[in-house]
PDB file of C-alpha atoms in Angstrom:
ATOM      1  CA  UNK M 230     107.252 112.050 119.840  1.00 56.00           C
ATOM      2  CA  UNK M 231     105.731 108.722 121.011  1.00 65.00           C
ATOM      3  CA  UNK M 232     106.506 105.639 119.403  1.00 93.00           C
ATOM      4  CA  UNK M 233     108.301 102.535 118.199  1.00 96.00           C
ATOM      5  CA  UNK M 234     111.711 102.440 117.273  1.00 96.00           C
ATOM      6  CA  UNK M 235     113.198  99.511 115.461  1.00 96.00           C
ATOM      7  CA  UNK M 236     117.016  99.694 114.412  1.00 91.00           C
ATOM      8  CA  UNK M 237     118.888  99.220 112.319  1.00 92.00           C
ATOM      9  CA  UNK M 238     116.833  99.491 109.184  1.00 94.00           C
ATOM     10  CA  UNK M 239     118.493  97.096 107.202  1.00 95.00           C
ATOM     11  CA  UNK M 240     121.065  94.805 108.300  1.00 94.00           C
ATOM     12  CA  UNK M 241     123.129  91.805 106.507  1.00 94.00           C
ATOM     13  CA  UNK M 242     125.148  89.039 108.327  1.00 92.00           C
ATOM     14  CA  UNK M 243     127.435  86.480 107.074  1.00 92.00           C
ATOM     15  CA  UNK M 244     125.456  82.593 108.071  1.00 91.00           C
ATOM     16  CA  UNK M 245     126.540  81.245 111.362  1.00 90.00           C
ATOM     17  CA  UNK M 246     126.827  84.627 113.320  1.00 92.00           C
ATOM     18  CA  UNK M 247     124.223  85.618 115.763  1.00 94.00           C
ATOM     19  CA  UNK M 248     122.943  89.155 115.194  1.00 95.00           C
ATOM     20  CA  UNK M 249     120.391  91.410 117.558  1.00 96.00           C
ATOM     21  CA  UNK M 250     117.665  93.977 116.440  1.00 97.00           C
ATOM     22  CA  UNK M 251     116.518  96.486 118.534  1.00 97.00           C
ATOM     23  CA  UNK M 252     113.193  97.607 119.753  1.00 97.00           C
ATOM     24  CA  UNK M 253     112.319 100.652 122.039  1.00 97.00           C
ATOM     25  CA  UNK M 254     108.846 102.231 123.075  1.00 97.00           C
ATOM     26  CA  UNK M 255     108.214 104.827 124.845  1.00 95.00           C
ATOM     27  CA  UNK M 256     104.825 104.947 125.049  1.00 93.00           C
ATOM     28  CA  UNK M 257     104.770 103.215 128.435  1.00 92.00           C
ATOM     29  CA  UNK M 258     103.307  99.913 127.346  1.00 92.00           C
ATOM     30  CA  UNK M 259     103.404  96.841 129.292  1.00 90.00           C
ATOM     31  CA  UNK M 260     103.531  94.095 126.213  1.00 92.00           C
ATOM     32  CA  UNK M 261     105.536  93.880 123.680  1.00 94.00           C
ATOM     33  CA  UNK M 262     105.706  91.353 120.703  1.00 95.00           C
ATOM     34  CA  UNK M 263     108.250  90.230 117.727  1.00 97.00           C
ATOM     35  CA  UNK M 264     106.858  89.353 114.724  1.00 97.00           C
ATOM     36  CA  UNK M 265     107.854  87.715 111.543  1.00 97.00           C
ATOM     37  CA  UNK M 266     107.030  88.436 108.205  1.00 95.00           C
ATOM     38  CA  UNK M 267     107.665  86.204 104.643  1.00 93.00           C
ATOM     39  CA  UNK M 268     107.017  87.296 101.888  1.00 84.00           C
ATOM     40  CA  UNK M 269     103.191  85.947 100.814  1.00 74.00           C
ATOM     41  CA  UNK M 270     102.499  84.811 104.543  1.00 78.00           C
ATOM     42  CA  UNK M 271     101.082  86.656 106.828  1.00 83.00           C
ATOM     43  CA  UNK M 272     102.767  87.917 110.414  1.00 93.00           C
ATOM     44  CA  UNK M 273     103.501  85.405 112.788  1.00 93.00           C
ATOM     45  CA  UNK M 274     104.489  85.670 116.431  1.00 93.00           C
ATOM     46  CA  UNK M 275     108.118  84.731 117.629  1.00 96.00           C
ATOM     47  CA  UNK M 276     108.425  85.907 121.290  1.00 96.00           C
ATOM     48  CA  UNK M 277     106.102  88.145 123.310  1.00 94.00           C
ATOM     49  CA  UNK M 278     106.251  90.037 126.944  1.00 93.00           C
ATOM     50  CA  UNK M 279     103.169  91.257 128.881  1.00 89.00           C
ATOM     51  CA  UNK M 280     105.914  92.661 131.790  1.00 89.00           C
ATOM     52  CA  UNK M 281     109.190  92.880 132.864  1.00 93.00           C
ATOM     53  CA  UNK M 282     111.689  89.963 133.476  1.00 94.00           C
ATOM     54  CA  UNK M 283     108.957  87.978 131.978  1.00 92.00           C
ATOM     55  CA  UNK M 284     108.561  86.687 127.894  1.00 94.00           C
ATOM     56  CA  UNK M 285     106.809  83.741 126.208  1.00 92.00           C
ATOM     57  CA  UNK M 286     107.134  81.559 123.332  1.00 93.00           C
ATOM     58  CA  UNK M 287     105.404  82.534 120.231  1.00 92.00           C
ATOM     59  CA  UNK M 288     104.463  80.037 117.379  1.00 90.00           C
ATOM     60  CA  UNK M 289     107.877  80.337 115.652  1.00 95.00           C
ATOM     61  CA  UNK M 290     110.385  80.275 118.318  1.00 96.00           C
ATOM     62  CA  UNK M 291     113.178  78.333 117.703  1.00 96.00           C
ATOM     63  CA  UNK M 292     116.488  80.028 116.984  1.00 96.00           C
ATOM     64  CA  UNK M 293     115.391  82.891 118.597  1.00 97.00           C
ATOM     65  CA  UNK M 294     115.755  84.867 121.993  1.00 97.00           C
ATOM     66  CA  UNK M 295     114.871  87.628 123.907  1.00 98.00           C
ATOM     67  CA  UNK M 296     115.319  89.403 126.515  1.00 97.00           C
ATOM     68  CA  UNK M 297     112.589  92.274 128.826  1.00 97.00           C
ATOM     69  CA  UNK M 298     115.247  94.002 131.283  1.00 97.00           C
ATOM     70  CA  UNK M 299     113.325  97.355 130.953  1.00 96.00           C
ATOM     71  CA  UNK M 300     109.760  97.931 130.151  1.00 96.00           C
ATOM     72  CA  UNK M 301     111.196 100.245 126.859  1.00 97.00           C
ATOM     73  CA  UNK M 302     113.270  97.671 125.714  1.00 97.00           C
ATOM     74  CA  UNK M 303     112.891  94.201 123.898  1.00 98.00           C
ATOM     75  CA  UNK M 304     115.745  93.210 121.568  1.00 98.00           C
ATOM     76  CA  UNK M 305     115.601  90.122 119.290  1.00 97.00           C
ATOM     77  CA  UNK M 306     118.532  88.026 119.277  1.00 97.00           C
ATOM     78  CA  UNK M 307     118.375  85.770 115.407  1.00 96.00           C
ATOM     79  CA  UNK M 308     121.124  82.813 116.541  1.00 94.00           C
ATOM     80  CA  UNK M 309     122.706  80.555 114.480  1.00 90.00           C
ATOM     81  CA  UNK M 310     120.071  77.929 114.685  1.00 90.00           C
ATOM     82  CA  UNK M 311     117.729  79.492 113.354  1.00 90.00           C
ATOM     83  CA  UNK M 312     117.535  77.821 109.700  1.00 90.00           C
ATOM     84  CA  UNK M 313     116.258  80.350 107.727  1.00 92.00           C
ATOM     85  CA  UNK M 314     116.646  83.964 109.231  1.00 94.00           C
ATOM     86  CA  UNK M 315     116.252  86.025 106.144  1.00 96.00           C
ATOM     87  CA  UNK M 316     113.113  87.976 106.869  1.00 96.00           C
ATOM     88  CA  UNK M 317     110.839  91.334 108.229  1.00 96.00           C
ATOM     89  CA  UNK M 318     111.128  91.879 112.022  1.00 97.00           C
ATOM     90  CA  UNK M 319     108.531  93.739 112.908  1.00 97.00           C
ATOM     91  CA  UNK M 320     108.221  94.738 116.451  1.00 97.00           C
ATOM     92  CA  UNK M 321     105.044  95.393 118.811  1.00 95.00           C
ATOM     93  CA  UNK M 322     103.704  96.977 121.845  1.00 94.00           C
ATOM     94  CA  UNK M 323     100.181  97.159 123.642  1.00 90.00           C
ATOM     95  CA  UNK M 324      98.612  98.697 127.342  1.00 84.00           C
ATOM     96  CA  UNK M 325      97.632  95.804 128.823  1.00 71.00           C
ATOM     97  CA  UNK M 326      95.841  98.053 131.156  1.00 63.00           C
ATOM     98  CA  UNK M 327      92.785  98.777 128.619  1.00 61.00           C
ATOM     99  CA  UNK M 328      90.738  96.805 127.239  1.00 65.00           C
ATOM    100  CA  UNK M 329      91.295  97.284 123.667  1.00 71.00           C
ATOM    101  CA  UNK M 330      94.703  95.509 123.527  1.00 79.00           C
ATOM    102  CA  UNK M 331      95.119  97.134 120.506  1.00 86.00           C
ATOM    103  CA  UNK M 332      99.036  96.584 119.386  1.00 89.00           C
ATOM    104  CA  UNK M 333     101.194  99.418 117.538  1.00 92.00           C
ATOM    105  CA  UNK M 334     104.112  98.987 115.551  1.00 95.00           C
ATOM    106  CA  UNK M 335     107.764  99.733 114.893  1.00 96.00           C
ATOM    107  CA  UNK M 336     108.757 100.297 110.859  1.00 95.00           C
ATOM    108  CA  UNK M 337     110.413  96.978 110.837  1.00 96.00           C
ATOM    109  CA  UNK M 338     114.032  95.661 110.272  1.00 97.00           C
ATOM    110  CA  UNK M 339     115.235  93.869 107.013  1.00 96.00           C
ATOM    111  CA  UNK M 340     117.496  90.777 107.781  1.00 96.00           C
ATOM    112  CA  UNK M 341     119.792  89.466 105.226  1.00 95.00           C
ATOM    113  CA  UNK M 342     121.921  86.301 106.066  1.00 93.00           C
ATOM    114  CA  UNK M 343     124.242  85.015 102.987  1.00 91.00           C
TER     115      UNK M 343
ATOM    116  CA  UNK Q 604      92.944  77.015 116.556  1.00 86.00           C
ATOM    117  CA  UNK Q 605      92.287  80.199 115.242  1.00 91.00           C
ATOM    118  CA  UNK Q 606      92.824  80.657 111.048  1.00 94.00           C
ATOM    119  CA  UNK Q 607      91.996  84.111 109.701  1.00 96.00           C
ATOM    120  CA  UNK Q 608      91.641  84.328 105.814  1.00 96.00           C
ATOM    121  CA  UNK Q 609      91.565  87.473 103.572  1.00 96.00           C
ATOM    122  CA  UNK Q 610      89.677  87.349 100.044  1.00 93.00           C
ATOM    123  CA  UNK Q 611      90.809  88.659  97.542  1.00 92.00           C
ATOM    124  CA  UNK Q 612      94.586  88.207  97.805  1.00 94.00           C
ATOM    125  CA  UNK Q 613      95.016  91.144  95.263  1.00 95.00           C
ATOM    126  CA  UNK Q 614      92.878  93.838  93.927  1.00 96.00           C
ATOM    127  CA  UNK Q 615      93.143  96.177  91.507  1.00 97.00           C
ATOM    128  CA  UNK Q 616      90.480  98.797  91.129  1.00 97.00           C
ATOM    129  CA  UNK Q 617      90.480 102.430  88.994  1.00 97.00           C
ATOM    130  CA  UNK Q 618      90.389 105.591  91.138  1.00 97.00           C
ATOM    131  CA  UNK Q 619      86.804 106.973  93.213  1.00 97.00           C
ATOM    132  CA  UNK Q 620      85.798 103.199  93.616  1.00 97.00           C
ATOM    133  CA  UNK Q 621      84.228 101.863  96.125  1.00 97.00           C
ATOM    134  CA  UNK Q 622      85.450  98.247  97.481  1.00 95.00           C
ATOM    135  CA  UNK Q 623      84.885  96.114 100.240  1.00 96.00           C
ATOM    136  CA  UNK Q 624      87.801  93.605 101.857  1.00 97.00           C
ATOM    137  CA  UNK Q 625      87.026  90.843 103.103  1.00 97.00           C
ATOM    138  CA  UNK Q 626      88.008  89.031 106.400  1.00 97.00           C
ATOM    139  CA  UNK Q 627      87.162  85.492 107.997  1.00 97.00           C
ATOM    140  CA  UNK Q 628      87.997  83.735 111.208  1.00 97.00           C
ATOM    141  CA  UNK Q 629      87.051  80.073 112.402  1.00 96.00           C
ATOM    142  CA  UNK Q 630      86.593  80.671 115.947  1.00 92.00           C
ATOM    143  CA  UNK Q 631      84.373  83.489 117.475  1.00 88.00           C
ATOM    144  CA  UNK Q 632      85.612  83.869 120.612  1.00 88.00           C
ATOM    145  CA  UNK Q 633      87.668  86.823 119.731  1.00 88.00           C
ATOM    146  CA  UNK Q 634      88.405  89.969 122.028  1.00 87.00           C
ATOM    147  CA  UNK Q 635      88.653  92.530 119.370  1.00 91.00           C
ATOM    148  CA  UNK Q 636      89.323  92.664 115.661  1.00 94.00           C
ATOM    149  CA  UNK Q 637      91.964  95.126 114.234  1.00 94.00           C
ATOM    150  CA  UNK Q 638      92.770  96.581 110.936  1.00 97.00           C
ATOM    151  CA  UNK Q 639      96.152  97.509 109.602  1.00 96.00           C
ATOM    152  CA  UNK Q 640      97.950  99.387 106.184  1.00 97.00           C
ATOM    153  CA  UNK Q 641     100.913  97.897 105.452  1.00 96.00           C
ATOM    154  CA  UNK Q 642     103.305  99.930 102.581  1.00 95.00           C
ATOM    155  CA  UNK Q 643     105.891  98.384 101.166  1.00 91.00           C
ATOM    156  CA  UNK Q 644     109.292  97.815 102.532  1.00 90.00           C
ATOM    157  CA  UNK Q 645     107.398  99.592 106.088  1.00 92.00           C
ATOM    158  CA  UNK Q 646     105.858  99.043 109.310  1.00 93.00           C
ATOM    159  CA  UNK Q 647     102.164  98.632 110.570  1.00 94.00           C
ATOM    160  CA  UNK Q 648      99.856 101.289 110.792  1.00 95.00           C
ATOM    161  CA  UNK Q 649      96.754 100.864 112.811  1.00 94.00           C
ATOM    162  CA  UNK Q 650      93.326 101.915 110.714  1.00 96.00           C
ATOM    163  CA  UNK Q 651      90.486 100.542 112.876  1.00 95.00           C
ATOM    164  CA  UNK Q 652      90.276  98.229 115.753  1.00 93.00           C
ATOM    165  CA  UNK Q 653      86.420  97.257 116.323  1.00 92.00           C
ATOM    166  CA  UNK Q 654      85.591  95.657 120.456  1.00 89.00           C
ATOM    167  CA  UNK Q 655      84.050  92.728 120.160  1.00 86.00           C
ATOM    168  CA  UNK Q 656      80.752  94.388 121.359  1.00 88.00           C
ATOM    169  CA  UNK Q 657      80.623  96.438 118.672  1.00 90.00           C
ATOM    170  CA  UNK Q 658      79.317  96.271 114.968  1.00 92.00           C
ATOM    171  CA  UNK Q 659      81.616  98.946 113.110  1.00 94.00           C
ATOM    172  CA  UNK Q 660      83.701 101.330 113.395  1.00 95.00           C
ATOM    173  CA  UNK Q 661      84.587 104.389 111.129  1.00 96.00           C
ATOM    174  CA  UNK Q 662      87.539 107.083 109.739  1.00 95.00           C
ATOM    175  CA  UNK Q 663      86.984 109.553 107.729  1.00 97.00           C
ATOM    176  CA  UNK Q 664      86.671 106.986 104.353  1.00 97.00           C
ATOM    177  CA  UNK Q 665      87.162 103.764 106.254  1.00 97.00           C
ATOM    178  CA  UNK Q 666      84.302 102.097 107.646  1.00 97.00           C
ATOM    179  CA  UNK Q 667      85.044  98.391 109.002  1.00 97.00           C
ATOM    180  CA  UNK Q 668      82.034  96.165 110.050  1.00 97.00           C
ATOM    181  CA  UNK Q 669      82.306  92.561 112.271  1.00 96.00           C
ATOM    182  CA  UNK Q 670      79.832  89.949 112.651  1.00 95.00           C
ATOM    183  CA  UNK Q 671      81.077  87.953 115.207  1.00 92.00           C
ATOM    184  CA  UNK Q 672      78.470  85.251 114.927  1.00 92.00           C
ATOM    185  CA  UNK Q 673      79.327  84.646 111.467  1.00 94.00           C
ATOM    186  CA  UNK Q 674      83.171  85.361 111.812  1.00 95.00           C
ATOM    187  CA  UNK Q 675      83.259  87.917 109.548  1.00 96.00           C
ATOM    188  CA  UNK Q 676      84.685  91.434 109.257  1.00 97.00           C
ATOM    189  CA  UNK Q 677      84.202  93.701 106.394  1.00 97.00           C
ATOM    190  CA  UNK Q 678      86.942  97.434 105.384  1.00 97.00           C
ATOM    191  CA  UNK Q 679      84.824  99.488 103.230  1.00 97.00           C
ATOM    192  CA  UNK Q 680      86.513 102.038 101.296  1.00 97.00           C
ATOM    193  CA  UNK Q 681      84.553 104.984 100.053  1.00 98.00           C
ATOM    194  CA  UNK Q 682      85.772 106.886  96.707  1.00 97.00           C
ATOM    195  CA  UNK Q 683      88.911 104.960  96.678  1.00 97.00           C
ATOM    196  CA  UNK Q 684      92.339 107.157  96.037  1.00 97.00           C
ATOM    197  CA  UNK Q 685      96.208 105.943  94.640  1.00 97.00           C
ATOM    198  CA  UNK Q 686      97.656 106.987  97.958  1.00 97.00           C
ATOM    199  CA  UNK Q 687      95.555 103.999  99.591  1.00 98.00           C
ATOM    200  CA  UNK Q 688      97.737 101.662  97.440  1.00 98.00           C
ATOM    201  CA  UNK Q 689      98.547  98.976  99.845  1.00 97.00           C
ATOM    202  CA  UNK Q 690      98.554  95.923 101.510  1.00 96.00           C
ATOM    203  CA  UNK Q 691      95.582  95.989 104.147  1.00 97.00           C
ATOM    204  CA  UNK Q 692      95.609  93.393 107.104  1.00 96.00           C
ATOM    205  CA  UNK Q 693      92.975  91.801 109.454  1.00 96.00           C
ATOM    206  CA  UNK Q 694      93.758  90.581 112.885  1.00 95.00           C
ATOM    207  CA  UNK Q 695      91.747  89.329 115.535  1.00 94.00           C
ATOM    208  CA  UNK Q 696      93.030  89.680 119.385  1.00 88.00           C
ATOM    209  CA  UNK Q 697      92.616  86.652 121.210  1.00 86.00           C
ATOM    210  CA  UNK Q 698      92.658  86.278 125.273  1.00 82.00           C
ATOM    211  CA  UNK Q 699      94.705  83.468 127.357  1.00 77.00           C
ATOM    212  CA  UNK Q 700      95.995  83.949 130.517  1.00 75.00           C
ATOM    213  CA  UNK Q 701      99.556  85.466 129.054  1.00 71.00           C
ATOM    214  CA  UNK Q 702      97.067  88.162 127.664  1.00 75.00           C
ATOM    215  CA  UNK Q 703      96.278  89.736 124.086  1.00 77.00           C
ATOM    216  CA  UNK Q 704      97.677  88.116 120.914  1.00 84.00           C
ATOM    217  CA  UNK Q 705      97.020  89.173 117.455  1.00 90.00           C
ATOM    218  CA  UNK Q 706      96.392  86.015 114.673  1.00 92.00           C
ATOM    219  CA  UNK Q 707      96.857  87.304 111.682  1.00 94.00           C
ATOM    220  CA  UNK Q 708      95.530  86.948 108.153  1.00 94.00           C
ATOM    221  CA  UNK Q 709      97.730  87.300 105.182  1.00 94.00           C
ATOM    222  CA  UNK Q 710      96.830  90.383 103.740  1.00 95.00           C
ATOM    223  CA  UNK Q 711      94.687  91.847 100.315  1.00 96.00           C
ATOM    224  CA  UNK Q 712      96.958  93.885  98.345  1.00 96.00           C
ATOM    225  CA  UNK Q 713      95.538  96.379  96.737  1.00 97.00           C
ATOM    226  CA  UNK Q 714      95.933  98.950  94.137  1.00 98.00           C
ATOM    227  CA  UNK Q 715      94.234 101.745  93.033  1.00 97.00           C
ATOM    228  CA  UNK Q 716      94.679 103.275  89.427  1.00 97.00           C
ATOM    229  CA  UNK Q 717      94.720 106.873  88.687  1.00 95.00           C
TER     230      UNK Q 717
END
């Protein structure tokens, strides 16, 4: 089965700890993308990777991090500077080899910070 | 920079309907155009993604249109069902040199009565 896996589903943390979410693909895609979402605003883009070793600010970075050790692989790290973590994570992969750069996507992981 | 806008926010339409979604951008250098179902509490799913070259694209009850001159893209739903009760996003896929990013619009939920 090919596809995006995003775990855990749901996941709570107490303010002030850092927490990671997990994203694998197997579908042997060069990019992949974080996105959050709020709820009444649309998605919007907090780290991205076109290739290995290699990742780029989105337009919501701060208190955020990433890292691309494996082209499967791109966990989300939420820190503790990041004001207002309590959101969606949806995660994201595309060929860059194509030229549709269409982008599919992982169910998503719930973050809850009290 | 790029702004994508869906109209209506919400709609609410009785069973075997047929509706049109609307979708806007500001800038019409886009790469391709993609269309997405969101369900609640879940992931992504891809519906359509129309190259810039083309005019429409079509799935079984989905037809999606794009005017790129205008900035305009249209989801047509034929003999509308509940089970496409949903949240139903546009994005366009832009090019720079770190490759394809999606810009998002914020989404027309809709729902379909039996």
């Amino acid at each position: 089965d090919g596809g995006i896996t995003q775990s855990p589903k749901y996941l709570f943390r107490k303010e002030g700890q850092n927490v990671t979410l997990s994203c694998e693909q197997n579908l042997n895609h060069d990019a992949m993308y974080w996105y959050r979402q709020d709820p009444g605003q649309g998605l919007r883009l907090i780290y991205y990777s076109q290739i290995v070793n290699d990742f780029q600010k989105g337009d919501i970075a701060e208190g955020y991090s990433v890292s691309r050790e494996k082209k499967e692989s791109f966990p989300l790290t939420v820190t503790s500077a990041q004001k207002n973590p309590t959101a969606f994570y949806l995660c994201a992969s595309s060929s860059q080899a194509g030229v549709s750069y269409e982008q599919y996507f992982g169910p998503g992981t719930r973050l809850t910070v009290t | 920079k790029q702004e994508v806008t869906q109209i209506p926010a919400a709609l609410s339409v009785p069973e075997g309907e047929n509706l049109v979604l609307n979708c806007s951008f500001t800038d019409s250098a886009i790469y391709n155009l993609q269309w997405f179902r969101q369900d609640p509490g879940k992931g992504l799913t891809s519906l359509l993604l129309i190259q810039s070259s083309q005019r429409e694209q079509t799935s079984g009850r989905l037809n999606a249109s794009l005017d790129k001159s205008s900035g305009r893209s249209t989801l047509y739903i034929a003999a509308s069902q509940p089970g496409d009760s949903a949240t139903y996003l546009c994005a366009v896929i832009q090019l720079d040199n770190q490759g394809g990013k999606l810009i998002f619009g914020q989404g027309t939920e809709l729902s379909v009565k039996p």
